Coordinates of N, CA, C and O in Angstrom, one line a residue:
M1 N 105.3 40.7 74.5 CA 105.3 41.5 73.3 C 104.0 41.6 72.6 O 103.7 42.5 71.9
S2 N 103.1 40.6 72.9 CA 101.8 40.6 72.3 C 101.0 41.7 72.9 O 100.1 42.3 72.1
L3 N 101.2 42.1 74.1 CA 100.5 43.2 74.7 C 100.9 44.5 74.0 O 100.0 45.4 73.8
A4 N 102.1 44.7 73.8 CA 102.6 45.9 73.1 C 102.1 46.0 71.7 O 101.6 47.1 71.3
A5 N 102.1 44.9 70.9 CA 101.5 44.9 69.6 C 100.0 45.2 69.6 O 99.5 46.0 68.8
A6 N 99.3 44.6 70.6 CA 97.9 44.9 70.7 C 97.6 46.4 71.1 O 96.7 47.0 70.6
F7 N 98.4 46.9 72.0 CA 98.2 48.3 72.4 C 98.5 49.2 71.2 O 97.7 50.2 71.0
V8 N 99.6 49.0 70.5 CA 99.9 49.8 69.3 C 98.7 49.7 68.3 O 98.3 50.7 67.7
S9 N 98.2 48.5 68.1 CA 97.1 48.3 67.2 C 95.9 49.1 67.6 O 95.2 49.7 66.8
G10 N 95.6 49.0 68.9 CA 94.4 49.8 69.4 C 94.6 51.3 69.2 O 93.7 52.0 68.9
V11 N 95.8 51.8 69.5 CA 96.1 53.2 69.4 C 96.0 53.6 67.9 O 95.4 54.7 67.6
L12 N 96.5 52.8 67.0 CA 96.4 53.1 65.6 C 94.9 53.2 65.2 O 94.6 54.1 64.4
F13 N 94.1 52.3 65.7 CA 92.7 52.3 65.3 C 92.1 53.6 65.8 O 91.3 54.3 65.1
L14 N 92.4 54.0 67.0 CA 91.8 55.2 67.6 C 92.2 56.4 66.8 O 91.4 57.3 66.5
V15 N 93.5 56.5 66.5 CA 94.0 57.7 65.7 C 93.4 57.7 64.3 O 92.9 58.8 63.9
A16 N 93.3 56.5 63.7 CA 92.6 56.5 62.4 C 91.1 56.9 62.5 O 90.6 57.6 61.6
F17 N 90.5 56.4 63.6 CA 89.1 56.7 63.8 C 88.8 58.2 63.8 O 87.9 58.8 63.2
F18 N 89.7 58.9 64.6 CA 89.5 60.4 64.7 C 90.1 61.1 63.5 O 89.4 62.0 63.0
A19 N 91.2 60.7 62.9 CA 91.8 61.3 61.8 C 90.9 61.2 60.5 O 90.9 62.1 59.7
L20 N 90.2 60.1 60.4 CA 89.4 59.9 59.2 C 88.0 60.5 59.4 O 87.1 60.4 58.6
R21 N 87.8 61.2 60.6 CA 86.6 62.0 60.9 C 85.3 61.1 60.8 O 84.3 61.5 60.3
L22 N 85.4 59.9 61.4 CA 84.3 59.0 61.4 C 83.1 59.6 62.2 O 81.9 59.4 61.8
V23 N 83.3 60.2 63.3 CA 82.2 60.7 64.1 C 81.4 61.8 63.4 O 80.2 61.8 63.2
P24 N 82.1 62.9 62.8 CA 81.4 63.9 62.1 C 80.6 63.4 60.9 O 79.5 63.8 60.6
I25 N 81.2 62.4 60.2 CA 80.6 61.9 59.0 C 79.3 61.1 59.4 O 78.3 61.1 58.8
S26 N 79.5 60.3 60.5 CA 78.3 59.6 61.0 C 77.2 60.5 61.5 O 76.0 60.2 61.3
L27 N 77.6 61.6 62.1 CA 76.5 62.5 62.5 C 75.8 63.2 61.4 O 74.7 63.7 61.6
S28 N 76.5 63.3 60.2 CA 75.8 63.9 59.1 C 74.6 63.1 58.6 O 73.7 63.7 58.0
T29 N 74.5 61.9 59.0 CA 73.3 61.1 58.7 C 72.1 61.7 59.4 O 71.0 61.7 58.9
V30 N 72.3 62.2 60.6 CA 71.2 62.8 61.4 C 70.7 64.0 60.7 O 69.5 64.2 60.6
A31 N 71.6 64.8 60.2 CA 71.2 66.0 59.5 C 70.4 65.7 58.2 O 69.4 66.4 57.9
V32 N 70.8 64.7 57.5 CA 70.1 64.3 56.3 C 68.7 63.8 56.7 O 67.7 64.2 56.0
L33 N 68.6 63.0 57.7 CA 67.3 62.5 58.1 C 66.4 63.7 58.6 O 65.2 63.7 58.3
R34 N 67.0 64.6 59.3 CA 66.2 65.7 59.8 C 65.6 66.6 58.7 O 64.5 67.0 58.7
G35 N 66.5 66.8 57.7 CA 66.0 67.5 56.5 C 64.9 66.8 55.8 O 63.9 67.4 55.3
A36 N 65.0 65.5 55.6 CA 63.9 64.7 55.0 C 62.7 64.8 55.8 O 61.6 64.9 55.2
L37 N 62.7 64.6 57.1 CA 61.5 64.6 57.9 C 60.9 66.0 57.9 O 59.7 66.1 57.9
Q38 N 61.7 67.1 57.8 CA 61.1 68.4 57.8 C 60.3 68.6 56.5 O 59.2 69.2 56.6
V39 N 60.8 68.1 55.4 CA 60.0 68.2 54.1 C 58.8 67.3 54.2 O 57.7 67.8 53.8
L40 N 58.9 66.1 54.8 CA 57.7 65.3 54.9 C 56.6 65.9 55.8 O 55.4 65.7 55.5
R41 N 57.0 66.6 56.8 CA 56.0 67.2 57.7 C 55.4 68.5 57.2 O 54.4 68.9 57.7
D42 N 56.0 69.1 56.2 CA 55.5 70.3 55.7 C 54.3 70.1 54.9 O 54.2 69.4 53.9
S43 N 53.2 70.6 55.4 CA 51.9 70.4 54.7 C 51.7 71.2 53.4 O 50.8 70.9 52.6
Q44 N 52.6 72.2 53.2 CA 52.5 73.0 52.0 C 53.2 72.3 50.8 O 53.0 72.8 49.7
E45 N 54.0 71.3 51.1 CA 54.7 70.6 50.0 C 53.8 69.7 49.3 O 53.0 69.0 49.9
T46 N 54.0 69.5 48.0 CA 53.3 68.6 47.2 C 53.8 67.2 47.4 O 55.0 67.0 47.9
D47 N 53.1 66.2 47.0 CA 53.6 64.8 47.2 C 54.8 64.6 46.3 O 55.7 63.8 46.7
D48 N 54.8 65.2 45.1 CA 56.0 65.1 44.2 C 57.2 65.7 44.9 O 58.3 65.1 44.8
A49 N 57.1 66.8 45.5 CA 58.2 67.4 46.2 C 58.7 66.6 47.3 O 59.9 66.4 47.5
K50 N 57.8 66.0 48.0 CA 58.1 65.1 49.2 C 58.9 63.9 48.7 O 59.9 63.4 49.2
E51 N 58.4 63.3 47.6 CA 59.0 62.1 47.0 C 60.4 62.4 46.5 O 61.3 61.7 46.7
R52 N 60.5 63.6 45.8 CA 61.8 64.0 45.3 C 62.8 64.2 46.5 O 64.0 63.8 46.4
A53 N 62.4 64.8 47.6 CA 63.2 65.0 48.7 C 63.6 63.7 49.4 O 64.8 63.5 49.8
M54 N 62.7 62.7 49.4 CA 63.1 61.4 49.9 C 64.1 60.7 49.0 O 65.0 60.0 49.6
R55 N 64.0 60.8 47.7 CA 64.9 60.2 46.8 C 66.3 60.8 47.0 O 67.3 60.1 47.1
Q56 N 66.3 62.1 47.1 CA 67.6 62.8 47.3 C 68.2 62.4 48.7 O 69.5 62.2 48.8
S57 N 67.4 62.3 49.7 CA 67.9 61.9 51.0 C 68.5 60.5 51.0 O 69.5 60.2 51.6
T58 N 67.8 59.6 50.2 CA 68.3 58.2 50.1 C 69.6 58.2 49.5 O 70.5 57.5 49.9
V59 N 69.8 59.0 48.4 CA 71.1 59.0 47.7 C 72.2 59.5 48.6 O 73.3 59.0 48.7
R60 N 71.9 60.6 49.4 CA 72.8 61.2 50.3 C 73.2 60.2 51.4 O 74.3 60.0 51.8
L61 N 72.2 59.5 52.0 CA 72.4 58.5 53.0 C 73.3 57.3 52.5 O 74.2 56.8 53.2
L62 N 73.1 56.9 51.3 CA 73.9 55.8 50.7 C 75.3 56.3 50.5 O 76.3 55.5 50.7
S63 N 75.5 57.5 50.1 CA 76.9 58.0 50.0 C 77.6 58.2 51.3 O 78.8 57.9 51.4
V64 N 76.8 58.6 52.3 CA 77.4 58.6 53.7 C 77.8 57.2 54.2 O 78.8 57.0 54.8
L65 N 76.9 56.3 53.9 CA 77.2 54.9 54.3 C 78.4 54.4 53.6 O 79.3 53.7 54.3
A66 N 78.6 54.7 52.4 CA 79.8 54.2 51.7 C 81.0 54.9 52.3 O 82.1 54.3 52.4
A67 N 80.9 56.2 52.6 CA 82.1 56.9 53.2 C 82.4 56.3 54.6 O 83.6 56.1 54.9
I68 N 81.4 56.0 55.4 CA 81.7 55.4 56.7 C 82.3 54.0 56.5 O 83.3 53.6 57.2
A69 N 81.8 53.2 55.5 CA 82.3 51.8 55.3 C 83.8 51.8 54.9 O 84.6 51.1 55.5
W70 N 84.2 52.6 53.9 CA 85.5 52.6 53.5 C 86.5 53.2 54.6 O 87.6 52.7 54.7
R71 N 86.0 54.1 55.3 CA 86.9 54.7 56.4 C 87.0 53.7 57.5 O 88.1 53.6 58.1
L72 N 86.0 53.0 57.9 CA 86.1 51.9 58.9 C 87.0 50.8 58.4 O 87.8 50.3 59.2
L73 N 86.9 50.4 57.2 CA 87.8 49.4 56.6 C 89.2 49.8 56.7 O 90.1 49.1 57.1
L74 N 89.5 51.1 56.3 CA 90.8 51.6 56.4 C 91.4 51.6 57.8 O 92.5 51.2 58.1
A75 N 90.5 52.0 58.8 CA 90.9 52.0 60.2 C 91.2 50.6 60.7 O 92.2 50.4 61.4
F76 N 90.4 49.6 60.3 CA 90.7 48.3 60.8 C 92.0 47.7 60.1 O 92.7 47.0 60.7
L77 N 92.2 48.1 58.8 CA 93.4 47.6 58.2 C 94.7 48.2 58.8 O 95.7 47.5 59.0
L78 N 94.6 49.5 59.2 CA 95.7 50.1 59.8 C 95.9 49.5 61.2 O 97.1 49.3 61.6
A79 N 94.9 49.1 61.9 CA 95.0 48.5 63.2 C 95.6 47.1 63.1 O 96.2 46.6 64.1
A80 N 95.4 46.5 62.0 CA 96.0 45.1 61.8 C 97.4 45.1 61.5 O 98.1 44.1 61.7
V81 N 98.0 46.2 61.1 CA 99.4 46.2 60.7 C 100.3 45.8 61.8 O 101.2 45.0 61.6
P82 N 100.2 46.4 63.0 CA 101.1 46.0 64.1 C 101.0 44.5 64.4 O 102.0 43.9 64.8
L83 N 99.8 44.0 64.4 CA 99.6 42.6 64.7 C 100.3 41.7 63.7 O 101.0 40.7 64.0
V84 N 100.2 42.0 62.4 CA 100.8 41.2 61.3 C 102.3 41.4 61.3 O 103.0 40.4 61.2
V85 N 102.8 42.6 61.6 CA 104.2 42.8 61.6 C 104.9 42.1 62.8 O 105.9 41.4 62.6
A86 N 104.2 42.1 63.9 CA 104.8 41.4 65.1 C 104.8 39.9 64.8 O 105.7 39.2 65.2
D87 N 103.8 39.4 64.1 CA 103.7 38.0 63.8 C 104.8 37.6 62.7 O 105.5 36.6 62.9
L88 N 105.0 38.5 61.7 CA 106.0 38.2 60.7 C 107.4 38.3 61.2 O 108.3 37.5 60.8
L89 N 107.7 39.1 62.2 CA 109.0 39.2 62.8 C 109.2 38.2 63.9 O 110.3 38.1 64.5
G90 N 108.2 37.4 64.2 CA 108.3 36.4 65.2 C 108.3 36.9 66.6 O 108.7 36.2 67.6
L91 N 107.8 38.1 66.8 CA 107.8 38.7 68.2 C 106.6 38.2 69.0 O 106.7 38.0 70.2
A92 N 105.5 38.1 68.3 CA 104.2 37.6 69.0 C 103.3 37.0 67.9 O 103.1 37.6 66.9
P93 N 102.7 35.9 68.2 CA 101.8 35.3 67.3 C 100.6 36.2 67.1 O 100.1 36.9 68.0
W94 N 100.0 36.2 65.9 CA 98.9 37.1 65.5 C 97.7 36.8 66.4 O 97.1 37.8 66.9
Q95 N 97.4 35.6 66.7 CA 96.2 35.2 67.5 C 96.4 35.7 68.9 O 95.4 36.1 69.5
E96 N 97.6 35.5 69.4 CA 97.8 36.0 70.8 C 97.7 37.5 71.0 O 97.1 38.0 71.9
S97 N 98.2 38.2 70.0 CA 98.1 39.7 70.0 C 96.7 40.1 69.9 O 96.2 41.0 70.6
A98 N 95.9 39.5 69.0 CA 94.5 39.8 68.8 C 93.7 39.5 70.0 O 92.8 40.3 70.4
S99 N 94.0 38.4 70.7 CA 93.2 38.1 71.9 C 93.6 39.0 73.1 O 92.8 39.2 74.0
A100 N 94.8 39.6 73.0 CA 95.1 40.6 74.1 C 94.2 41.8 74.0 O 94.1 42.5 75.0
L101 N 93.7 42.1 72.8 CA 92.8 43.2 72.7 C 91.5 43.0 73.4 O 90.8 44.0 73.7
E102 N 91.2 41.8 73.8 CA 89.9 41.5 74.5 C 90.1 41.6 76.0 O 89.1 41.5 76.7
R103 N 91.3 41.7 76.5 CA 91.5 41.7 77.9 C 91.0 43.1 78.5 O 91.1 44.1 77.9
W104 N 90.4 43.0 79.7 CA 89.8 44.2 80.3 C 90.9 45.3 80.5 O 90.6 46.5 80.4
E105 N 92.1 44.9 80.9 CA 93.1 45.9 81.1 C 93.4 46.7 79.8 O 93.6 47.9 79.8
M106 N 93.4 46.0 78.7 CA 93.7 46.6 77.4 C 92.5 47.5 77.0 O 92.7 48.6 76.5
I107 N 91.3 47.1 77.3 CA 90.1 47.9 77.0 C 90.1 49.2 77.8 O 89.9 50.2 77.2
V108 N 90.5 49.1 79.1 CA 90.5 50.3 79.9 C 91.6 51.2 79.4 O 91.4 52.4 79.3
A109 N 92.8 50.7 79.1 CA 93.9 51.5 78.7 C 93.6 52.2 77.4 O 93.8 53.4 77.2
L110 N 93.0 51.5 76.4 CA 92.6 52.1 75.2 C 91.5 53.1 75.3 O 91.4 54.1 74.6
C111 N 90.6 52.9 76.2 CA 89.5 53.9 76.5 C 90.1 55.1 77.0 O 89.7 56.2 76.6
L112 N 91.1 55.0 77.9 CA 91.8 56.2 78.4 C 92.6 56.9 77.3 O 92.5 58.2 77.2
V113 N 93.2 56.2 76.4 CA 93.9 56.8 75.3 C 92.9 57.5 74.4 O 93.1 58.6 73.9
G114 N 91.7 56.8 74.1 CA 90.7 57.4 73.3 C 90.1 58.7 73.9 O 89.9 59.7 73.1
I115 N 90.0 58.7 75.2 CA 89.5 60.0 75.8 C 90.5 61.1 75.7 O 90.2 62.2 75.4
A116 N 91.8 60.7 75.9 CA 92.9 61.7 75.7 C 92.9 62.2 74.3 O 93.1 63.4 74.0
L117 N 92.8 61.3 73.3 CA 92.8 61.7 71.9 C 91.6 62.6 71.6 O 91.7 63.7 70.9
C118 N 90.5 62.3 72.1 CA 89.3 63.1 71.9 C 89.4 64.5 72.5 O 89.1 65.5 71.8
Y119 N 89.9 64.5 73.7 CA 90.2 65.8 74.3 C 91.2 66.6 73.5 O 91.0 67.8 73.3
G120 N 92.3 66.0 73.1 CA 93.3 66.7 72.4 C 92.8 67.2 71.0 O 93.1 68.3 70.6
W121 N 92.1 66.4 70.3 CA 91.6 66.8 69.0 C 90.5 67.9 69.2 O 90.5 68.8 68.4
A122 N 89.7 67.8 70.2 CA 88.7 68.9 70.5 C 89.4 70.2 70.7 O 89.0 71.3 70.3
R123 N 90.5 70.2 71.5 CA 91.3 71.4 71.8 C 91.9 71.9 70.5 O 92.0 73.1 70.3
T124 N 92.4 71.0 69.7 CA 93.1 71.4 68.5 C 92.1 72.1 67.5 O 92.4 73.1 66.9
W125 N 90.9 71.4 67.3 CA 89.9 71.9 66.4 C 89.3 73.2 66.9 O 88.9 74.0 66.1
S126 N 89.2 73.4 68.2 CA 88.6 74.6 68.7 C 89.5 75.8 68.5 O 89.0 77.0 68.4
K127 N 90.8 75.6 68.3 CA 91.7 76.7 68.1 C 91.7 77.2 66.6 O 92.2 78.3 66.3
T128 N 91.3 76.3 65.7 CA 91.4 76.7 64.3 C 90.1 77.2 63.8 O 89.1 77.2 64.4

């Protein structure tokens, strides 16, 4: 039963990871950095304009960091629910279920589920 709880936990984490849009939000940091570097490289900009752009970029990066942090926390909390519920119901000890997540079979299975979810979400988003 610990394998089932671990598998459900891993699937919930993957679903939360994609549903909370962690990848697009993380990629937005690259866009912010590119914009800041573009201003820094522009020889026609004044030092004050460059400094202002860097301050704005810093604020945007900190807000993206906060968004990533709370979404990751939520994803981990959702993933812990099946482990805690299985433990409370006496189906599988929490430690045993958590250690099942480290087994190579579970990692491979969750990777395959993640690939399927990624493919499914990509197909769904491309239609809209």
